[in-house]
Coordinates of C-alpha atoms in Angstrom, one line a residue:
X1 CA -7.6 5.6 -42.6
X2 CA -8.7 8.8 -42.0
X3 CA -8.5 11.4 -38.6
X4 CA -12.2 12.9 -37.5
X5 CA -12.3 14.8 -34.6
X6 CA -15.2 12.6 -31.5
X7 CA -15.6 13.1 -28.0
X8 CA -16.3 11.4 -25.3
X9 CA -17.7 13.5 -22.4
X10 CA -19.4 17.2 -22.5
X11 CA -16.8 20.4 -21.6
X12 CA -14.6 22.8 -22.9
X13 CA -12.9 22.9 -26.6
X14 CA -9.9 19.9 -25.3
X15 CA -13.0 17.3 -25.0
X16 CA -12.1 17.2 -28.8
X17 CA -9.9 14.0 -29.9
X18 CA -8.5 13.1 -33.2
X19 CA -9.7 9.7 -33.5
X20 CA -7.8 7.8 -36.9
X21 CA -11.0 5.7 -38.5
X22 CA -11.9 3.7 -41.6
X23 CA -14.9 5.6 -43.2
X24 CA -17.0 2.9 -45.2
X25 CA -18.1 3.3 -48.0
X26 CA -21.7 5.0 -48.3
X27 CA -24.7 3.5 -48.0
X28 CA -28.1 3.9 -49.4
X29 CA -29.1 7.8 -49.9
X30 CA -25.2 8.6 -48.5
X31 CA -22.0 10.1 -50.5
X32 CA -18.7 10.2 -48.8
X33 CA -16.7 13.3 -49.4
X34 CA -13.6 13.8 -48.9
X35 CA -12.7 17.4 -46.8
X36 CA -11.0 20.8 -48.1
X37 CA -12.9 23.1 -45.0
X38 CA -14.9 23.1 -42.6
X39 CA -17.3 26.0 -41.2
X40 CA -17.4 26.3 -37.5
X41 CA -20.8 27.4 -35.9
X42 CA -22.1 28.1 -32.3
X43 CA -24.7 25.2 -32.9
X44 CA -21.2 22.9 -32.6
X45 CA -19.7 24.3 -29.2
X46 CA -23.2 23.8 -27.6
X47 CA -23.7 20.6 -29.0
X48 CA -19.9 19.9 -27.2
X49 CA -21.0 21.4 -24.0
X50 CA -24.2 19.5 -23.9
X51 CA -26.2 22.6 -23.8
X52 CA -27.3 22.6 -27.6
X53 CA -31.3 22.1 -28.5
X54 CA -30.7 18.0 -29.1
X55 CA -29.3 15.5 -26.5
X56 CA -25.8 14.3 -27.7
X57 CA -24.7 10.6 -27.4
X58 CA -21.6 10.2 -26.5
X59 CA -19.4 9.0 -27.9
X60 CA -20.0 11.7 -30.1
X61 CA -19.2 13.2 -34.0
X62 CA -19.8 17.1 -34.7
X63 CA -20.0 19.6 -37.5
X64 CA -22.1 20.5 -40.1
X65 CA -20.8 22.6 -42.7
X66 CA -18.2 20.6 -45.4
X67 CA -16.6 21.2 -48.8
X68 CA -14.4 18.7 -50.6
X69 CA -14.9 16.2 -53.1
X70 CA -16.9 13.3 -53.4
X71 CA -15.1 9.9 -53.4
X72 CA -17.8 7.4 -53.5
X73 CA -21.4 7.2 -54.0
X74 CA -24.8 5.0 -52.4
X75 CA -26.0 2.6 -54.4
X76 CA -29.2 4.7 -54.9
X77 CA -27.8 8.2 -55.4
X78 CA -27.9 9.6 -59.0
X79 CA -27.4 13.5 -58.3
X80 CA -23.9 13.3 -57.3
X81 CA -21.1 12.0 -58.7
X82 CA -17.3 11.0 -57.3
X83 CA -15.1 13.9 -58.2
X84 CA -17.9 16.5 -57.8
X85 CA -17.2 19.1 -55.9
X86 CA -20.1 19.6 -53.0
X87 CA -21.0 21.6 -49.6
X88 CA -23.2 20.1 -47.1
X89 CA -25.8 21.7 -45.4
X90 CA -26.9 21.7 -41.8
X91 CA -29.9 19.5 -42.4
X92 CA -29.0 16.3 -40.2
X93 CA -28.5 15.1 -36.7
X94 CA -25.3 15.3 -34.8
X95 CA -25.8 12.0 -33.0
X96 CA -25.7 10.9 -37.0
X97 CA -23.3 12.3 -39.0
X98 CA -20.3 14.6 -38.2
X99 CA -18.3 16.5 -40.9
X100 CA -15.2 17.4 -38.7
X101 CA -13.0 14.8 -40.4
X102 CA -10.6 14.5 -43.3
X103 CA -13.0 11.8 -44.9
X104 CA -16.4 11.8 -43.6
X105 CA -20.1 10.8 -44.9
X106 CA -22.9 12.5 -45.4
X107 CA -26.8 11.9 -46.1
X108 CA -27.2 13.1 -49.9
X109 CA -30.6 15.3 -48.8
X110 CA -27.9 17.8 -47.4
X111 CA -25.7 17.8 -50.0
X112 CA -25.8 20.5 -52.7
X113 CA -23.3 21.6 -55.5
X114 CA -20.2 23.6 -54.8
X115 CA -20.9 27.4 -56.7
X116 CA -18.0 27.9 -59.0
X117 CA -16.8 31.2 -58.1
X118 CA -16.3 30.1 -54.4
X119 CA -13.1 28.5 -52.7
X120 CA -13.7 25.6 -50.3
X121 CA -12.8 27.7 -47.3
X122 CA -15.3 30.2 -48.7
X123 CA -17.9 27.6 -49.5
X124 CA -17.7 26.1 -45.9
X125 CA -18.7 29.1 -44.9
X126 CA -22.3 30.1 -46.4
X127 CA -25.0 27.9 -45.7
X128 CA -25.4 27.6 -42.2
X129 CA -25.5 31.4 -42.1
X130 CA -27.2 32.1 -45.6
X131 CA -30.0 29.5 -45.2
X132 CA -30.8 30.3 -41.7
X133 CA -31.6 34.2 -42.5
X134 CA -33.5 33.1 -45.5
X135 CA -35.5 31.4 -43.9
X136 CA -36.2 33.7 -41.0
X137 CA -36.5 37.0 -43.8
X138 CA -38.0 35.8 -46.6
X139 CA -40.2 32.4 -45.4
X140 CA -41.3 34.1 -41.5
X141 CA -41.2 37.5 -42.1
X142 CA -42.0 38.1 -45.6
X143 CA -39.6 40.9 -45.8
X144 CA -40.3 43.8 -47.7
X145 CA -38.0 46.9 -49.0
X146 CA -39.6 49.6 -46.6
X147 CA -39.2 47.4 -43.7
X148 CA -36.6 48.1 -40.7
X149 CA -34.8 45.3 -39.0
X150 CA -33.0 45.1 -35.9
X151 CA -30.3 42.9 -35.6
X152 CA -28.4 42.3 -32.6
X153 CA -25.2 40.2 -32.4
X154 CA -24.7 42.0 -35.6
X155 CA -20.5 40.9 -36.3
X156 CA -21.3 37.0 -36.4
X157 CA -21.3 35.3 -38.9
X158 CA -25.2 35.1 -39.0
X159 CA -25.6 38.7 -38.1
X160 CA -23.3 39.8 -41.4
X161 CA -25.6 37.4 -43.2
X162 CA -28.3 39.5 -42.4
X163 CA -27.1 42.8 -43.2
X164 CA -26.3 41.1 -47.1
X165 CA -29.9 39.4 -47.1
X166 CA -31.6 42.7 -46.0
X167 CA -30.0 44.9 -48.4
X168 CA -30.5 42.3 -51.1
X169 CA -34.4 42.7 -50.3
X170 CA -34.3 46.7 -50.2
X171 CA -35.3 46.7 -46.7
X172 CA -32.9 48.7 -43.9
X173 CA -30.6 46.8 -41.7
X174 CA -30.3 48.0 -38.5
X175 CA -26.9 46.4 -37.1
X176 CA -26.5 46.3 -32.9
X177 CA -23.5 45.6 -31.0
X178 CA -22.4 46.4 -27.6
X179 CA -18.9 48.4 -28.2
X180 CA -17.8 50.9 -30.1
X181 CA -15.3 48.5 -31.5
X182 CA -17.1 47.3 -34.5
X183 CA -19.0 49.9 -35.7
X184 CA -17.5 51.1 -38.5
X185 CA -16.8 47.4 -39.8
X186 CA -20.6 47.0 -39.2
X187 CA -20.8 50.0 -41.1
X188 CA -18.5 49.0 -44.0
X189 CA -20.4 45.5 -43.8
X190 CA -23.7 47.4 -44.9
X191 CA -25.3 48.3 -42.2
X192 CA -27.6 51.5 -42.7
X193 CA -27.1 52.6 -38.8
X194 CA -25.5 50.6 -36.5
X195 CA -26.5 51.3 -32.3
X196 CA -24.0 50.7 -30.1
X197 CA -26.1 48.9 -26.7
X198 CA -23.4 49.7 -24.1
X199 CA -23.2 53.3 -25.3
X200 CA -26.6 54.5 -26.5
X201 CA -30.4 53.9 -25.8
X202 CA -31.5 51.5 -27.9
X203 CA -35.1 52.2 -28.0
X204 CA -34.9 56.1 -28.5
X205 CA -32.3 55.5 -31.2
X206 CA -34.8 52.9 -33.3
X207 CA -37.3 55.2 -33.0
X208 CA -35.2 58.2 -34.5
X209 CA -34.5 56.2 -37.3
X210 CA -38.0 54.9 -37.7
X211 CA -39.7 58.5 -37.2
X212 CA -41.4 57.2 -34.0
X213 CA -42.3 54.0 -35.7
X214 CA -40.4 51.3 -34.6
X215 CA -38.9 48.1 -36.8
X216 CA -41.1 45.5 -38.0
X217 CA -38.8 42.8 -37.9
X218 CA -36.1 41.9 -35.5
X219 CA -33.9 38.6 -35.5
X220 CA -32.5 37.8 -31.8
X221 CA -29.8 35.2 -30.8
X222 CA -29.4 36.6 -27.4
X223 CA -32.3 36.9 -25.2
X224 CA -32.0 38.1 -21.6
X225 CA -32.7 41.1 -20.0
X226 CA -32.0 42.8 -23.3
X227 CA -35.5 41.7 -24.8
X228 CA -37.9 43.9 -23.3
X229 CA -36.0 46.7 -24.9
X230 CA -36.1 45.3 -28.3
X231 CA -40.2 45.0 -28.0
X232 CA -40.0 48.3 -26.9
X233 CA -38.1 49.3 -30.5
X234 CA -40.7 47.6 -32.5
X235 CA -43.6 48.7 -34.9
X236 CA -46.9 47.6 -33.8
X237 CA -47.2 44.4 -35.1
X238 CA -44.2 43.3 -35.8
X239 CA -42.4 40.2 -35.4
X240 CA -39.4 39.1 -33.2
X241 CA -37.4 35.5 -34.4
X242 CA -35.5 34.2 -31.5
X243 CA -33.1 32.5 -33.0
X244 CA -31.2 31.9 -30.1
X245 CA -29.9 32.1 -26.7
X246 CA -26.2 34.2 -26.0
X247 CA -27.8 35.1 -22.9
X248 CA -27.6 33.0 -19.8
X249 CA -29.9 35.4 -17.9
X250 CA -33.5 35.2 -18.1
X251 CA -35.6 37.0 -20.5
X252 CA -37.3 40.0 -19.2
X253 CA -39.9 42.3 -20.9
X254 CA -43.0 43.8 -20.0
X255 CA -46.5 42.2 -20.5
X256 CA -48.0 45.7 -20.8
X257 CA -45.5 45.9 -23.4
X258 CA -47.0 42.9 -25.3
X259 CA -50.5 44.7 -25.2
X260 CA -49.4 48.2 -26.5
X261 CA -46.7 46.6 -29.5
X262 CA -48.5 43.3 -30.3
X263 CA -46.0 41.3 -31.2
X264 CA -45.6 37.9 -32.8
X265 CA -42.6 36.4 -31.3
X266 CA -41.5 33.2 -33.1
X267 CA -38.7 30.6 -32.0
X268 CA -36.8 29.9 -35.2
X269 CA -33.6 27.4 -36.3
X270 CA -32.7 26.4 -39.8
X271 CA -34.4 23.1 -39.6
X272 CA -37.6 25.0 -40.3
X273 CA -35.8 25.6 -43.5
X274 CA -33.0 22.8 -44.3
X275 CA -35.6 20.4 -43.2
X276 CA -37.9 20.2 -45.9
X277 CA -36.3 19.4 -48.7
X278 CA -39.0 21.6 -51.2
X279 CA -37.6 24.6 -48.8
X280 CA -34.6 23.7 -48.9
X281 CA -34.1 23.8 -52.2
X282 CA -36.1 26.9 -53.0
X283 CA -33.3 28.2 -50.2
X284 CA -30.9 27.3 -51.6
X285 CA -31.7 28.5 -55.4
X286 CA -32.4 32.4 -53.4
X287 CA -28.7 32.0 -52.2
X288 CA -27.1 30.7 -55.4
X289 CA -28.3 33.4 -56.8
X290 CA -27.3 36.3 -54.5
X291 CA -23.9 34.9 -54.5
X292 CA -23.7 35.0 -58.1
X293 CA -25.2 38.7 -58.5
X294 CA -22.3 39.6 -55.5
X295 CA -25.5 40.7 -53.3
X296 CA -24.3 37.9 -51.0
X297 CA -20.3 37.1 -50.4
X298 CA -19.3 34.7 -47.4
X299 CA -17.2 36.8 -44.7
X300 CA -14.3 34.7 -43.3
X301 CA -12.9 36.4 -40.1
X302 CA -9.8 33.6 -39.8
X303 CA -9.3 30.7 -41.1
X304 CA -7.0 27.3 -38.9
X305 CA -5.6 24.3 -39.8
X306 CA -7.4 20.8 -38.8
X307 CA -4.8 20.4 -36.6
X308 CA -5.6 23.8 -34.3
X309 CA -8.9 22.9 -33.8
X310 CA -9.6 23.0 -30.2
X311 CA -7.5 26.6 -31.0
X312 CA -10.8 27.0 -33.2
X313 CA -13.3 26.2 -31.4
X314 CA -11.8 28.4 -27.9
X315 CA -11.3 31.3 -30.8
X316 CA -15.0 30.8 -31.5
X317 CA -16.0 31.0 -27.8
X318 CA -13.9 34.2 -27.3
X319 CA -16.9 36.1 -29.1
X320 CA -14.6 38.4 -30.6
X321 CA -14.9 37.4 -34.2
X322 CA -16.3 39.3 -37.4
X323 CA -17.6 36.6 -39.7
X324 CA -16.9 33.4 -40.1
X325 CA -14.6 30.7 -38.5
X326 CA -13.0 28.2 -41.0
X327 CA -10.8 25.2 -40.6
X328 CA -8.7 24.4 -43.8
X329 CA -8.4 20.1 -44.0

């Protein structure tokens, strides 16, 4: 028997039940691993709330980042093999597999190799982030090294990401957060500048950096009223990923604003990336890489037990991490 974590109607982080479960052996194109860690992401609490970008069934599984060992393989499945160690990456459905759990399956298209110089809790905590900003920097925007990005939300897990992936490129990563509080962690995290919303003007601080030119790229998880501003800070034809939605106010820019900057603004989610399994790999090879150069290193802010993890998840919802949230199994 093993415990996995289901629930049974949308809400707050004590929906979550330990449920104790036989996991069968895998089927077809399916490996079972056995848990060390778990990553936690935003994607999960919304997908618990009901408010995420795919209609949950209930009763319902969740999670998508894993490392741990394999203990069984499909019948089909020759690039795995019980004992390796593996991560998953988000590349599946919710409503189809779930990798909170002590002993869970997953589809062998999201599994990839565990890279050596990486502890589970560690390895739990890279893809999600890592393959989303690749995809948004280096398929979308074609970064270059004398760009500027903009990247709000800056202290998660994603927004650290960025910084690494940006520097890594050559390009200048322009890190925004609200307070004061995190600015010289920002800083310390390679940020080249780091704007503090609450405190400064956003748009005449971009364009002092830029010389009056603006940033080419920015890479938004927020939205709201805070978007017109950011079109404001941009070069003339640049590009804006929306990558997601911390705002629960509506979005609010100017349509002159669209006619003097010319913007391409593009909704973007990993499955652009994780879901093509060509990109996917190419992804994953970029990332493999930067970890094993040190241009990219996971960034755990703090780390539960699989028993604290409604704790987790209402620690993830506080929005007061820097990095990544990890649950040791």
């Amino acid at each position: 028997m093993s415990r996995v974590i289901e629930f049974s109607s949308t809400g707050g982080p004590e929906v979550l039940e330990f449920k104790d479960i036989e996991v069968p052996l895998p089927g077809p194109g399916e490996v079972r691993i056995r848990v060390k860690a778990l990553g936690l992401n935003r994607a999960e609490s919304m997908w618990r709330t009901g408010e995420y970008i795919e209609e949950v069934k209930l009763p319902a599984r969740l999670g998508y980042e894993a490392a741990g060992l394999i203990d069984a393989v499909g019948p089909d499945v020759t690039r795995f093999a019980v004992g390796d160690a593996v991560n998953t990456v988000p590349a599946f459905s919710q409503n189809q597999y779930g990798m909170y759990g002590e002993q869970v399956l997953a589809p062998a298209s999201a599994v990839v190799k565990h890279p050596p110089t990486l502890s589970f809790e560690e390895a739990a905590s890279i893809w999600m982030m890592f393959v989303t900003v690749y995809g948004a920097f280096i398929e979308a925007a074609k970064l270059q090294a004398d760009d500027v990005v903009l990247i709000p939300a800056a202290s998660s897990s994603v927004g650290l990401a960025a910084i690494q992936l940006v520097n890594m490129v050559g390009a200048m990563p322009v890190a925004l957060t609200r307070t004061s509080a995190k600015r010289q962690q920002l800083l310390d995290a390679g940020a080249a500048a780091v704007i503090v919303t609450d405190e400064q003007d956003l748009v005449a601080e971009v364009m002092r950096l830029t010389h009056g030119a603006g940033a080419r790229v920015v890479f938004d998880p927020v939205g709201g009223p805070s978007l017109g501003k950011l079109i404001k800070a941009m070069k003339t034809g640049g590009i804006l990923l929306a990558y997601g939605a911390l705002s629960d106010e509506p979005a609010q820019f100017s349509y002159l604003d669209l006619l003097i900057k010319l913007p391409t603004i593009v909704g973007y989610t990993i499955w652009n990336t994780s879901g093509d399994p060509v990109r996917q790999k190419a992804a994953v090879e970029f990332i493999t890489a930067g970890l094993a150069s040190g241009a990219l290193k996971p960034v755990i802010d703090k780390t539960f037990g699989f028993d604290e993890i409604v704790e987790a998840h209402r620690y993830l919802e506080a929005n007061n991490q820097f990095g990544k949230i990890v649950v040791s199994v």
